[in-house]
């Protein structure tokens, strides 16, 4: 058994938060719907070919007086969740804190640091904090990965420049300035041997975490499976994919209440509370974990359809759960 991940297996239920500049677009750009093959609102910058400067104008739609990450933590707590994982940096490359390694971050445009605010809220409410960090894909950095580079190509040297000047320093900041980080949640779904990322780079990243916060756990979407590297702490299944057997390692399903992860105003096929509860219970019966997503709006508000279902799950857990 993996002792580092024991708290995670015991936690059973956590919250995922997809929130960033894309939340201001709500799945539309200049009246045009998200051009997509998967309808994920957080992909709009890439799908609709939005320039960086234009993309940043979406920040005008954010209502900073309304935004309060503690409300997300309180919702997690009331819903019976034990940890919260937020998109510190999604594929657009925009950091939700004040990074010294990049200007493409919240600290450069506002006086807010959402990672700090959420970490304090998690401490206050007894929740573990997880950070989603898109290491492989970065649409903002000239040498970050985006899927057009499958055709245009990118040299190993250029990609390593992105890695050494953005990924490594940013992950170092996140592990240094925000107290205890329960987990790093990376996101890559192609075997590293088929991409520009090297195993050495992935190990550099994992070693940095081990060095700075030995108790922090790391998921398999780092790009190293548990089979390839048993030191990886838990396996993340495919999006909305539920478990179907017991495993001899910790695992988790990330799931959405409708379809998109980031807020999307026409994404309205909501799963029912009982469907979501069955997913949670099914995973837990196989010793797995369930991480359910909220995509707050640009004003920080959690869509009612999501918060209502989560609170109903919390009520069920109050009566039927273990702790
Ligand atoms: C990724 C992201 O592209 C997406 O925006 C969101 O953050 C989600 C949680 O993760 O999308 C994926 C990643 C992996 C799989 C599917 C979608 N997968 O392994 O099936």
PDB file of C-alpha atoms in Angstrom, residues 15-304:
ATOM      1  CA  UNK A  15     -14.246  18.580  -5.711  1.00  0.00           C
ATOM      2  CA  UNK A  16     -12.683  19.552  -9.025  1.00  0.00           C
ATOM      3  CA  UNK A  17     -12.783  23.238  -9.996  1.00  0.00           C
ATOM      4  CA  UNK A  18     -12.360  24.390 -13.590  1.00  0.00           C
ATOM      5  CA  UNK A  19     -12.172  28.150 -13.487  1.00  0.00           C
ATOM      6  CA  UNK A  20     -10.114  30.578 -15.525  1.00  0.00           C
ATOM      7  CA  UNK A  21     -10.337  33.220 -18.260  1.00  0.00           C
ATOM      8  CA  UNK A  22     -12.411  30.801 -20.364  1.00  0.00           C
ATOM      9  CA  UNK A  23     -15.154  30.976 -17.719  1.00  0.00           C
ATOM     10  CA  UNK A  24     -15.850  34.486 -19.001  1.00  0.00           C
ATOM     11  CA  UNK A  25     -16.525  33.194 -22.530  1.00  0.00           C
ATOM     12  CA  UNK A  26     -19.185  30.704 -21.365  1.00  0.00           C
ATOM     13  CA  UNK A  27     -18.624  28.549 -24.446  1.00  0.00           C
ATOM     14  CA  UNK A  28     -19.050  31.363 -27.001  1.00  0.00           C
ATOM     15  CA  UNK A  29     -16.696  33.751 -28.782  1.00  0.00           C
ATOM     16  CA  UNK A  30     -18.072  36.828 -30.567  1.00  0.00           C
ATOM     17  CA  UNK A  31     -21.448  35.208 -31.030  1.00  0.00           C
ATOM     18  CA  UNK A  32     -19.897  32.097 -32.466  1.00  0.00           C
ATOM     19  CA  UNK A  33     -20.253  28.804 -30.664  1.00  0.00           C
ATOM     20  CA  UNK A  34     -17.207  26.963 -29.477  1.00  0.00           C
ATOM     21  CA  UNK A  35     -15.648  25.177 -32.459  1.00  0.00           C
ATOM     22  CA  UNK A  36     -15.104  21.794 -31.084  1.00  0.00           C
ATOM     23  CA  UNK A  37     -14.960  18.113 -31.151  1.00  0.00           C
ATOM     24  CA  UNK A  38     -15.690  17.769 -27.464  1.00  0.00           C
ATOM     25  CA  UNK A  39     -17.565  20.878 -26.358  1.00  0.00           C
ATOM     26  CA  UNK A  40     -15.221  21.666 -23.470  1.00  0.00           C
ATOM     27  CA  UNK A  41     -15.632  25.382 -22.767  1.00  0.00           C
ATOM     28  CA  UNK A  42     -12.086  25.619 -21.369  1.00  0.00           C
ATOM     29  CA  UNK A  43     -10.767  24.815 -24.868  1.00  0.00           C
ATOM     30  CA  UNK A  44     -12.172  27.959 -26.496  1.00  0.00           C
ATOM     31  CA  UNK A  45      -8.848  29.799 -26.881  1.00  0.00           C
ATOM     32  CA  UNK A  46      -7.470  26.965 -28.958  1.00  0.00           C
ATOM     33  CA  UNK A  47     -10.614  25.912 -30.800  1.00  0.00           C
ATOM     34  CA  UNK A  48     -11.608  29.409 -31.875  1.00  0.00           C
ATOM     35  CA  UNK A  49      -8.030  30.544 -32.527  1.00  0.00           C
ATOM     36  CA  UNK A  50      -8.193  33.481 -30.142  1.00  0.00           C
ATOM     37  CA  UNK A  51      -5.106  35.689 -29.870  1.00  0.00           C
ATOM     38  CA  UNK A  52      -3.630  36.160 -26.424  1.00  0.00           C
ATOM     39  CA  UNK A  53      -4.435  39.892 -26.205  1.00  0.00           C
ATOM     40  CA  UNK A  54      -8.019  39.312 -27.264  1.00  0.00           C
ATOM     41  CA  UNK A  55      -8.416  36.394 -24.926  1.00  0.00           C
ATOM     42  CA  UNK A  56      -7.311  38.596 -22.031  1.00  0.00           C
ATOM     43  CA  UNK A  57     -10.213  40.983 -22.711  1.00  0.00           C
ATOM     44  CA  UNK A  58     -12.454  38.296 -21.231  1.00  0.00           C
ATOM     45  CA  UNK A  59     -11.063  39.361 -17.852  1.00  0.00           C
ATOM     46  CA  UNK A  60     -13.290  42.454 -18.113  1.00  0.00           C
ATOM     47  CA  UNK A  61     -16.243  40.160 -17.496  1.00  0.00           C
ATOM     48  CA  UNK A  62     -14.986  39.092 -14.071  1.00  0.00           C
ATOM     49  CA  UNK A  63     -16.695  40.572 -11.054  1.00  0.00           C
ATOM     50  CA  UNK A  64     -13.936  40.685  -8.473  1.00  0.00           C
ATOM     51  CA  UNK A  65     -16.148  41.935  -5.667  1.00  0.00           C
ATOM     52  CA  UNK A  66     -18.287  38.833  -5.986  1.00  0.00           C
ATOM     53  CA  UNK A  67     -15.569  36.240  -6.385  1.00  0.00           C
ATOM     54  CA  UNK A  68     -14.858  34.367  -3.166  1.00  0.00           C
ATOM     55  CA  UNK A  69     -13.065  30.989  -3.304  1.00  0.00           C
ATOM     56  CA  UNK A  70     -14.116  30.282   0.271  1.00  0.00           C
ATOM     57  CA  UNK A  71     -17.644  29.710  -1.056  1.00  0.00           C
ATOM     58  CA  UNK A  72     -16.323  26.850  -3.188  1.00  0.00           C
ATOM     59  CA  UNK A  73     -14.610  25.351  -0.134  1.00  0.00           C
ATOM     60  CA  UNK A  74     -17.801  25.665   1.926  1.00  0.00           C
ATOM     61  CA  UNK A  75     -19.798  23.941  -0.820  1.00  0.00           C
ATOM     62  CA  UNK A  76     -17.246  21.105  -0.884  1.00  0.00           C
ATOM     63  CA  UNK A  77     -17.446  20.746   2.876  1.00  0.00           C
ATOM     64  CA  UNK A  78     -21.251  20.704   2.931  1.00  0.00           C
ATOM     65  CA  UNK A  79     -21.262  18.148   0.136  1.00  0.00           C
ATOM     66  CA  UNK A  80     -19.151  15.701   2.124  1.00  0.00           C
ATOM     67  CA  UNK A  81     -16.025  16.199   0.043  1.00  0.00           C
ATOM     68  CA  UNK A  82     -12.607  16.018   1.652  1.00  0.00           C
ATOM     69  CA  UNK A  83     -10.413  17.790  -0.882  1.00  0.00           C
ATOM     70  CA  UNK A  84     -10.559  20.440  -3.584  1.00  0.00           C
ATOM     71  CA  UNK A  85      -8.507  20.462  -6.806  1.00  0.00           C
ATOM     72  CA  UNK A  86      -8.357  23.718  -8.754  1.00  0.00           C
ATOM     73  CA  UNK A  87      -7.002  24.541 -12.212  1.00  0.00           C
ATOM     74  CA  UNK A  88      -3.936  26.548 -11.141  1.00  0.00           C
ATOM     75  CA  UNK A  89      -2.951  26.593 -14.808  1.00  0.00           C
ATOM     76  CA  UNK A  90      -5.100  25.029 -17.514  1.00  0.00           C
ATOM     77  CA  UNK A  91      -4.096  24.514 -21.166  1.00  0.00           C
ATOM     78  CA  UNK A  92      -4.436  28.224 -21.956  1.00  0.00           C
ATOM     79  CA  UNK A  93      -1.309  28.731 -19.841  1.00  0.00           C
ATOM     80  CA  UNK A  94      -2.880  31.380 -17.592  1.00  0.00           C
ATOM     81  CA  UNK A  95      -1.923  31.068 -13.914  1.00  0.00           C
ATOM     82  CA  UNK A  96      -4.435  31.886 -11.200  1.00  0.00           C
ATOM     83  CA  UNK A  97      -1.712  33.269  -8.949  1.00  0.00           C
ATOM     84  CA  UNK A  98       1.125  35.798  -9.203  1.00  0.00           C
ATOM     85  CA  UNK A  99       3.932  33.951 -10.921  1.00  0.00           C
ATOM     86  CA  UNK A 100       7.443  35.318 -11.280  1.00  0.00           C
ATOM     87  CA  UNK A 101       8.005  32.906 -14.162  1.00  0.00           C
ATOM     88  CA  UNK A 102       5.315  34.356 -16.448  1.00  0.00           C
ATOM     89  CA  UNK A 103       3.334  37.525 -17.106  1.00  0.00           C
ATOM     90  CA  UNK A 104       0.369  35.493 -18.260  1.00  0.00           C
ATOM     91  CA  UNK A 105      -1.204  35.225 -14.845  1.00  0.00           C
ATOM     92  CA  UNK A 106      -3.777  36.780 -12.567  1.00  0.00           C
ATOM     93  CA  UNK A 107      -1.165  38.665 -10.545  1.00  0.00           C
ATOM     94  CA  UNK A 108      -0.292  40.680 -13.629  1.00  0.00           C
ATOM     95  CA  UNK A 109      -3.845  41.875 -14.241  1.00  0.00           C
ATOM     96  CA  UNK A 110      -5.485  41.989 -10.821  1.00  0.00           C
ATOM     97  CA  UNK A 111      -4.453  42.126  -7.184  1.00  0.00           C
ATOM     98  CA  UNK A 112      -5.879  38.676  -6.547  1.00  0.00           C
ATOM     99  CA  UNK A 113      -4.213  35.335  -5.929  1.00  0.00           C
ATOM    100  CA  UNK A 114      -6.845  32.628  -6.170  1.00  0.00           C
ATOM    101  CA  UNK A 115      -4.444  29.872  -5.135  1.00  0.00           C
ATOM    102  CA  UNK A 116      -3.632  31.720  -1.920  1.00  0.00           C
ATOM    103  CA  UNK A 117      -7.273  32.464  -1.198  1.00  0.00           C
ATOM    104  CA  UNK A 118      -8.360  28.905  -1.811  1.00  0.00           C
ATOM    105  CA  UNK A 119      -5.471  27.429   0.183  1.00  0.00           C
ATOM    106  CA  UNK A 120      -6.475  29.575   3.165  1.00  0.00           C
ATOM    107  CA  UNK A 121     -10.114  28.566   2.785  1.00  0.00           C
ATOM    108  CA  UNK A 122      -9.132  24.885   2.635  1.00  0.00           C
ATOM    109  CA  UNK A 123      -7.056  25.235   5.802  1.00  0.00           C
ATOM    110  CA  UNK A 124      -9.921  26.939   7.567  1.00  0.00           C
ATOM    111  CA  UNK A 125     -12.434  24.268   6.576  1.00  0.00           C
ATOM    112  CA  UNK A 126     -10.220  21.228   6.996  1.00  0.00           C
ATOM    113  CA  UNK A 127      -9.945  20.328   3.316  1.00  0.00           C
ATOM    114  CA  UNK A 128      -6.875  19.145   1.441  1.00  0.00           C
ATOM    115  CA  UNK A 129      -5.822  21.281  -1.513  1.00  0.00           C
ATOM    116  CA  UNK A 130      -5.013  19.810  -4.922  1.00  0.00           C
ATOM    117  CA  UNK A 131      -3.574  21.740  -7.847  1.00  0.00           C
ATOM    118  CA  UNK A 132      -4.339  20.930 -11.472  1.00  0.00           C
ATOM    119  CA  UNK A 133      -1.403  21.998 -13.607  1.00  0.00           C
ATOM    120  CA  UNK A 134      -1.328  21.569 -17.395  1.00  0.00           C
ATOM    121  CA  UNK A 135       2.324  20.661 -17.905  1.00  0.00           C
ATOM    122  CA  UNK A 136       2.217  19.126 -21.370  1.00  0.00           C
ATOM    123  CA  UNK A 137      -0.081  21.587 -23.153  1.00  0.00           C
ATOM    124  CA  UNK A 138       0.397  25.338 -22.962  1.00  0.00           C
ATOM    125  CA  UNK A 139      -1.194  27.468 -25.703  1.00  0.00           C
ATOM    126  CA  UNK A 140       0.300  30.725 -24.516  1.00  0.00           C
ATOM    127  CA  UNK A 141       4.006  29.955 -24.424  1.00  0.00           C
ATOM    128  CA  UNK A 142       5.591  29.944 -27.878  1.00  0.00           C
ATOM    129  CA  UNK A 143       7.245  26.606 -27.146  1.00  0.00           C
ATOM    130  CA  UNK A 144       4.413  25.022 -25.181  1.00  0.00           C
ATOM    131  CA  UNK A 145       2.574  22.117 -26.762  1.00  0.00           C
ATOM    132  CA  UNK A 146      -0.567  22.579 -28.784  1.00  0.00           C
ATOM    133  CA  UNK A 147      -2.034  20.053 -31.168  1.00  0.00           C
ATOM    134  CA  UNK A 148      -1.147  22.044 -34.300  1.00  0.00           C
ATOM    135  CA  UNK A 149       2.449  21.123 -33.498  1.00  0.00           C
ATOM    136  CA  UNK A 150       1.692  17.547 -34.484  1.00  0.00           C
ATOM    137  CA  UNK A 151       1.937  18.951 -38.008  1.00  0.00           C
ATOM    138  CA  UNK A 152       4.301  21.881 -37.669  1.00  0.00           C
ATOM    139  CA  UNK A 153       6.658  20.112 -35.311  1.00  0.00           C
ATOM    140  CA  UNK A 154       8.669  21.493 -32.419  1.00  0.00           C
ATOM    141  CA  UNK A 155      12.271  20.779 -31.516  1.00  0.00           C
ATOM    142  CA  UNK A 156      13.250  19.087 -28.281  1.00  0.00           C
ATOM    143  CA  UNK A 157      15.383  22.131 -27.428  1.00  0.00           C
ATOM    144  CA  UNK A 158      12.505  24.554 -27.818  1.00  0.00           C
ATOM    145  CA  UNK A 159      10.167  22.391 -25.795  1.00  0.00           C
ATOM    146  CA  UNK A 160      12.755  22.073 -23.048  1.00  0.00           C
ATOM    147  CA  UNK A 161      13.020  25.847 -22.933  1.00  0.00           C
ATOM    148  CA  UNK A 162       9.297  26.023 -22.146  1.00  0.00           C
ATOM    149  CA  UNK A 163       9.744  23.291 -19.564  1.00  0.00           C
ATOM    150  CA  UNK A 164      12.701  24.851 -17.768  1.00  0.00           C
ATOM    151  CA  UNK A 165      11.537  28.463 -17.843  1.00  0.00           C
ATOM    152  CA  UNK A 166       7.846  27.982 -17.114  1.00  0.00           C
ATOM    153  CA  UNK A 167       6.803  24.542 -15.857  1.00  0.00           C
ATOM    154  CA  UNK A 168       9.595  23.891 -13.373  1.00  0.00           C
ATOM    155  CA  UNK A 169       9.681  27.387 -11.799  1.00  0.00           C
ATOM    156  CA  UNK A 170       5.885  27.583 -11.600  1.00  0.00           C
ATOM    157  CA  UNK A 171       5.514  24.212  -9.930  1.00  0.00           C
ATOM    158  CA  UNK A 172       8.312  25.242  -7.566  1.00  0.00           C
ATOM    159  CA  UNK A 173       6.387  28.428  -6.666  1.00  0.00           C
ATOM    160  CA  UNK A 174       3.179  26.516  -6.088  1.00  0.00           C
ATOM    161  CA  UNK A 175       4.944  24.092  -3.771  1.00  0.00           C
ATOM    162  CA  UNK A 176       6.766  26.836  -1.899  1.00  0.00           C
ATOM    163  CA  UNK A 177       4.316  29.667  -1.323  1.00  0.00           C
ATOM    164  CA  UNK A 178       0.988  28.074  -0.450  1.00  0.00           C
ATOM    165  CA  UNK A 179       1.560  25.780   2.523  1.00  0.00           C
ATOM    166  CA  UNK A 180       0.786  22.124   2.280  1.00  0.00           C
ATOM    167  CA  UNK A 181      -0.320  20.923  -1.163  1.00  0.00           C
ATOM    168  CA  UNK A 182      -2.181  17.622  -0.897  1.00  0.00           C
ATOM    169  CA  UNK A 183      -1.838  16.647  -4.535  1.00  0.00           C
ATOM    170  CA  UNK A 184      -0.620  17.719  -7.923  1.00  0.00           C
ATOM    171  CA  UNK A 185      -3.025  16.749 -10.685  1.00  0.00           C
ATOM    172  CA  UNK A 186      -1.296  16.755 -14.059  1.00  0.00           C
ATOM    173  CA  UNK A 187      -3.109  16.263 -17.326  1.00  0.00           C
ATOM    174  CA  UNK A 188      -1.693  14.340 -20.245  1.00  0.00           C
ATOM    175  CA  UNK A 189      -3.391  11.488 -22.052  1.00  0.00           C
ATOM    176  CA  UNK A 190      -0.855  10.248 -24.559  1.00  0.00           C
ATOM    177  CA  UNK A 191       2.076   8.029 -23.686  1.00  0.00           C
ATOM    178  CA  UNK A 192       5.180  10.176 -23.311  1.00  0.00           C
ATOM    179  CA  UNK A 193       7.045   8.140 -25.922  1.00  0.00           C
ATOM    180  CA  UNK A 194       4.584   9.458 -28.534  1.00  0.00           C
ATOM    181  CA  UNK A 195       4.957  13.125 -27.688  1.00  0.00           C
ATOM    182  CA  UNK A 196       7.564  15.830 -27.417  1.00  0.00           C
ATOM    183  CA  UNK A 197       7.680  15.379 -23.623  1.00  0.00           C
ATOM    184  CA  UNK A 198      10.539  13.190 -22.438  1.00  0.00           C
ATOM    185  CA  UNK A 199      10.515  10.769 -19.553  1.00  0.00           C
ATOM    186  CA  UNK A 200      13.445  12.714 -18.106  1.00  0.00           C
ATOM    187  CA  UNK A 201      11.323  15.865 -18.007  1.00  0.00           C
ATOM    188  CA  UNK A 202       8.462  14.041 -16.307  1.00  0.00           C
ATOM    189  CA  UNK A 203      10.838  12.592 -13.721  1.00  0.00           C
ATOM    190  CA  UNK A 204      12.365  16.016 -13.149  1.00  0.00           C
ATOM    191  CA  UNK A 205       8.888  17.285 -12.326  1.00  0.00           C
ATOM    192  CA  UNK A 206       8.072  14.401 -10.012  1.00  0.00           C
ATOM    193  CA  UNK A 207      11.441  14.682  -8.256  1.00  0.00           C
ATOM    194  CA  UNK A 208      10.842  18.384  -7.677  1.00  0.00           C
ATOM    195  CA  UNK A 209       7.602  17.529  -5.898  1.00  0.00           C
ATOM    196  CA  UNK A 210       9.269  14.810  -3.840  1.00  0.00           C
ATOM    197  CA  UNK A 211      12.026  17.228  -2.879  1.00  0.00           C
ATOM    198  CA  UNK A 212       9.827  20.177  -1.905  1.00  0.00           C
ATOM    199  CA  UNK A 213       6.793  18.396  -0.440  1.00  0.00           C
ATOM    200  CA  UNK A 214       7.427  14.697   0.147  1.00  0.00           C
ATOM    201  CA  UNK A 215       3.838  14.134   1.296  1.00  0.00           C
ATOM    202  CA  UNK A 216       2.247  15.567  -1.850  1.00  0.00           C
ATOM    203  CA  UNK A 217       0.713  12.901  -4.088  1.00  0.00           C
ATOM    204  CA  UNK A 218       0.871  12.847  -7.906  1.00  0.00           C
ATOM    205  CA  UNK A 219      -1.557  11.354 -10.436  1.00  0.00           C
ATOM    206  CA  UNK A 220      -0.811   9.135 -13.407  1.00  0.00           C
ATOM    207  CA  UNK A 221      -1.743  11.854 -15.903  1.00  0.00           C
ATOM    208  CA  UNK A 222       1.703  13.178 -15.157  1.00  0.00           C
ATOM    209  CA  UNK A 223       2.339  10.918 -18.132  1.00  0.00           C
ATOM    210  CA  UNK A 224       3.827   7.993 -16.224  1.00  0.00           C
ATOM    211  CA  UNK A 225       1.561   5.075 -15.452  1.00  0.00           C
ATOM    212  CA  UNK A 226       1.817   3.280 -12.115  1.00  0.00           C
ATOM    213  CA  UNK A 227       2.996   0.212 -14.045  1.00  0.00           C
ATOM    214  CA  UNK A 228       5.853   2.206 -15.535  1.00  0.00           C
ATOM    215  CA  UNK A 229       6.690   4.052 -12.333  1.00  0.00           C
ATOM    216  CA  UNK A 230       5.281   2.546  -9.109  1.00  0.00           C
ATOM    217  CA  UNK A 231       6.246   5.734  -7.297  1.00  0.00           C
ATOM    218  CA  UNK A 232       3.329   7.535  -9.008  1.00  0.00           C
ATOM    219  CA  UNK A 233       0.648   7.696  -6.309  1.00  0.00           C
ATOM    220  CA  UNK A 234      -2.693   7.177  -7.983  1.00  0.00           C
ATOM    221  CA  UNK A 235      -4.277   6.476 -11.303  1.00  0.00           C
ATOM    222  CA  UNK A 236      -6.702   8.904 -12.904  1.00  0.00           C
ATOM    223  CA  UNK A 237      -9.219   7.112 -15.131  1.00  0.00           C
ATOM    224  CA  UNK A 238     -10.594   8.729 -18.299  1.00  0.00           C
ATOM    225  CA  UNK A 239     -12.976  11.650 -17.902  1.00  0.00           C
ATOM    226  CA  UNK A 240     -16.304  10.439 -16.522  1.00  0.00           C
ATOM    227  CA  UNK A 241     -15.060   6.859 -16.681  1.00  0.00           C
ATOM    228  CA  UNK A 242     -16.088   4.896 -13.594  1.00  0.00           C
ATOM    229  CA  UNK A 243     -14.189   2.057 -11.976  1.00  0.00           C
ATOM    230  CA  UNK A 244     -15.145  -1.550 -12.687  1.00  0.00           C
ATOM    231  CA  UNK A 245     -12.765  -3.514 -10.479  1.00  0.00           C
ATOM    232  CA  UNK A 246     -10.645  -3.339  -7.365  1.00  0.00           C
ATOM    233  CA  UNK A 247      -7.041  -2.352  -7.939  1.00  0.00           C
ATOM    234  CA  UNK A 248      -3.920  -2.737  -5.888  1.00  0.00           C
ATOM    235  CA  UNK A 249      -3.229   0.973  -6.168  1.00  0.00           C
ATOM    236  CA  UNK A 250      -5.267   4.103  -5.384  1.00  0.00           C
ATOM    237  CA  UNK A 251      -7.408   5.436  -8.234  1.00  0.00           C
ATOM    238  CA  UNK A 252      -9.923   8.118  -9.062  1.00  0.00           C
ATOM    239  CA  UNK A 253     -12.582   9.094 -11.593  1.00  0.00           C
ATOM    240  CA  UNK A 254     -12.861  12.757 -12.518  1.00  0.00           C
ATOM    241  CA  UNK A 255     -16.447  13.609 -13.438  1.00  0.00           C
ATOM    242  CA  UNK A 256     -18.707  16.434 -14.505  1.00  0.00           C
ATOM    243  CA  UNK A 257     -22.344  17.110 -13.606  1.00  0.00           C
ATOM    244  CA  UNK A 258     -23.187  17.986 -17.234  1.00  0.00           C
ATOM    245  CA  UNK A 259     -20.492  17.669 -19.917  1.00  0.00           C
ATOM    246  CA  UNK A 260     -18.109  20.640 -20.053  1.00  0.00           C
ATOM    247  CA  UNK A 261     -15.614  21.268 -17.249  1.00  0.00           C
ATOM    248  CA  UNK A 262     -15.432  25.045 -17.561  1.00  0.00           C
ATOM    249  CA  UNK A 263     -18.739  26.956 -17.380  1.00  0.00           C
ATOM    250  CA  UNK A 264     -20.647  26.626 -20.649  1.00  0.00           C
ATOM    251  CA  UNK A 265     -24.003  28.334 -20.882  1.00  0.00           C
ATOM    252  CA  UNK A 266     -25.610  25.868 -23.291  1.00  0.00           C
ATOM    253  CA  UNK A 267     -24.274  22.748 -21.592  1.00  0.00           C
ATOM    254  CA  UNK A 268     -27.402  21.732 -19.754  1.00  0.00           C
ATOM    255  CA  UNK A 269     -27.764  17.953 -19.806  1.00  0.00           C
ATOM    256  CA  UNK A 270     -27.439  17.561 -16.084  1.00  0.00           C
ATOM    257  CA  UNK A 271     -27.004  14.144 -14.542  1.00  0.00           C
ATOM    258  CA  UNK A 272     -29.398  13.454 -11.704  1.00  0.00           C
ATOM    259  CA  UNK A 273     -28.346  13.386  -8.070  1.00  0.00           C
ATOM    260  CA  UNK A 274     -29.062   9.662  -7.901  1.00  0.00           C
ATOM    261  CA  UNK A 275     -26.899   8.981 -10.965  1.00  0.00           C
ATOM    262  CA  UNK A 276     -24.064  10.925  -9.365  1.00  0.00           C
ATOM    263  CA  UNK A 277     -24.546   9.168  -6.036  1.00  0.00           C
ATOM    264  CA  UNK A 278     -24.464   5.787  -7.747  1.00  0.00           C
ATOM    265  CA  UNK A 279     -21.191   6.748  -9.416  1.00  0.00           C
ATOM    266  CA  UNK A 280     -19.694   7.766  -6.093  1.00  0.00           C
ATOM    267  CA  UNK A 281     -20.948   4.665  -4.291  1.00  0.00           C
ATOM    268  CA  UNK A 282     -19.831   2.369  -7.112  1.00  0.00           C
ATOM    269  CA  UNK A 283     -16.320   3.747  -7.037  1.00  0.00           C
ATOM    270  CA  UNK A 284     -16.123   3.686  -3.252  1.00  0.00           C
ATOM    271  CA  UNK A 285     -17.294   0.067  -3.197  1.00  0.00           C
ATOM    272  CA  UNK A 286     -14.211  -0.710  -5.293  1.00  0.00           C
ATOM    273  CA  UNK A 287     -11.994   1.360  -2.994  1.00  0.00           C
ATOM    274  CA  UNK A 288     -11.822   4.148  -5.554  1.00  0.00           C
ATOM    275  CA  UNK A 289     -12.292   7.874  -5.423  1.00  0.00           C
ATOM    276  CA  UNK A 290     -14.723  10.239  -7.131  1.00  0.00           C
ATOM    277  CA  UNK A 291     -13.870  13.852  -7.948  1.00  0.00           C
ATOM    278  CA  UNK A 292     -16.853  15.890  -9.101  1.00  0.00           C
ATOM    279  CA  UNK A 293     -16.400  19.131 -10.995  1.00  0.00           C
ATOM    280  CA  UNK A 294     -17.785  22.622 -10.584  1.00  0.00           C
ATOM    281  CA  UNK A 295     -17.345  25.199 -13.335  1.00  0.00           C
ATOM    282  CA  UNK A 296     -18.069  28.506 -11.610  1.00  0.00           C
ATOM    283  CA  UNK A 297     -19.091  31.537 -13.665  1.00  0.00           C
ATOM    284  CA  UNK A 298     -16.858  34.576 -14.145  1.00  0.00           C
ATOM    285  CA  UNK A 299     -18.419  36.105 -11.017  1.00  0.00           C
ATOM    286  CA  UNK A 300     -17.430  33.034  -9.024  1.00  0.00           C
ATOM    287  CA  UNK A 301     -20.961  31.730  -8.726  1.00  0.00           C
ATOM    288  CA  UNK A 302     -21.472  27.986  -8.909  1.00  0.00           C
ATOM    289  CA  UNK A 303     -24.359  27.077 -11.245  1.00  0.00           C
ATOM    290  CA  UNK A 304     -27.403  26.207  -9.162  1.00  0.00           C
TER     291      UNK A 304
END
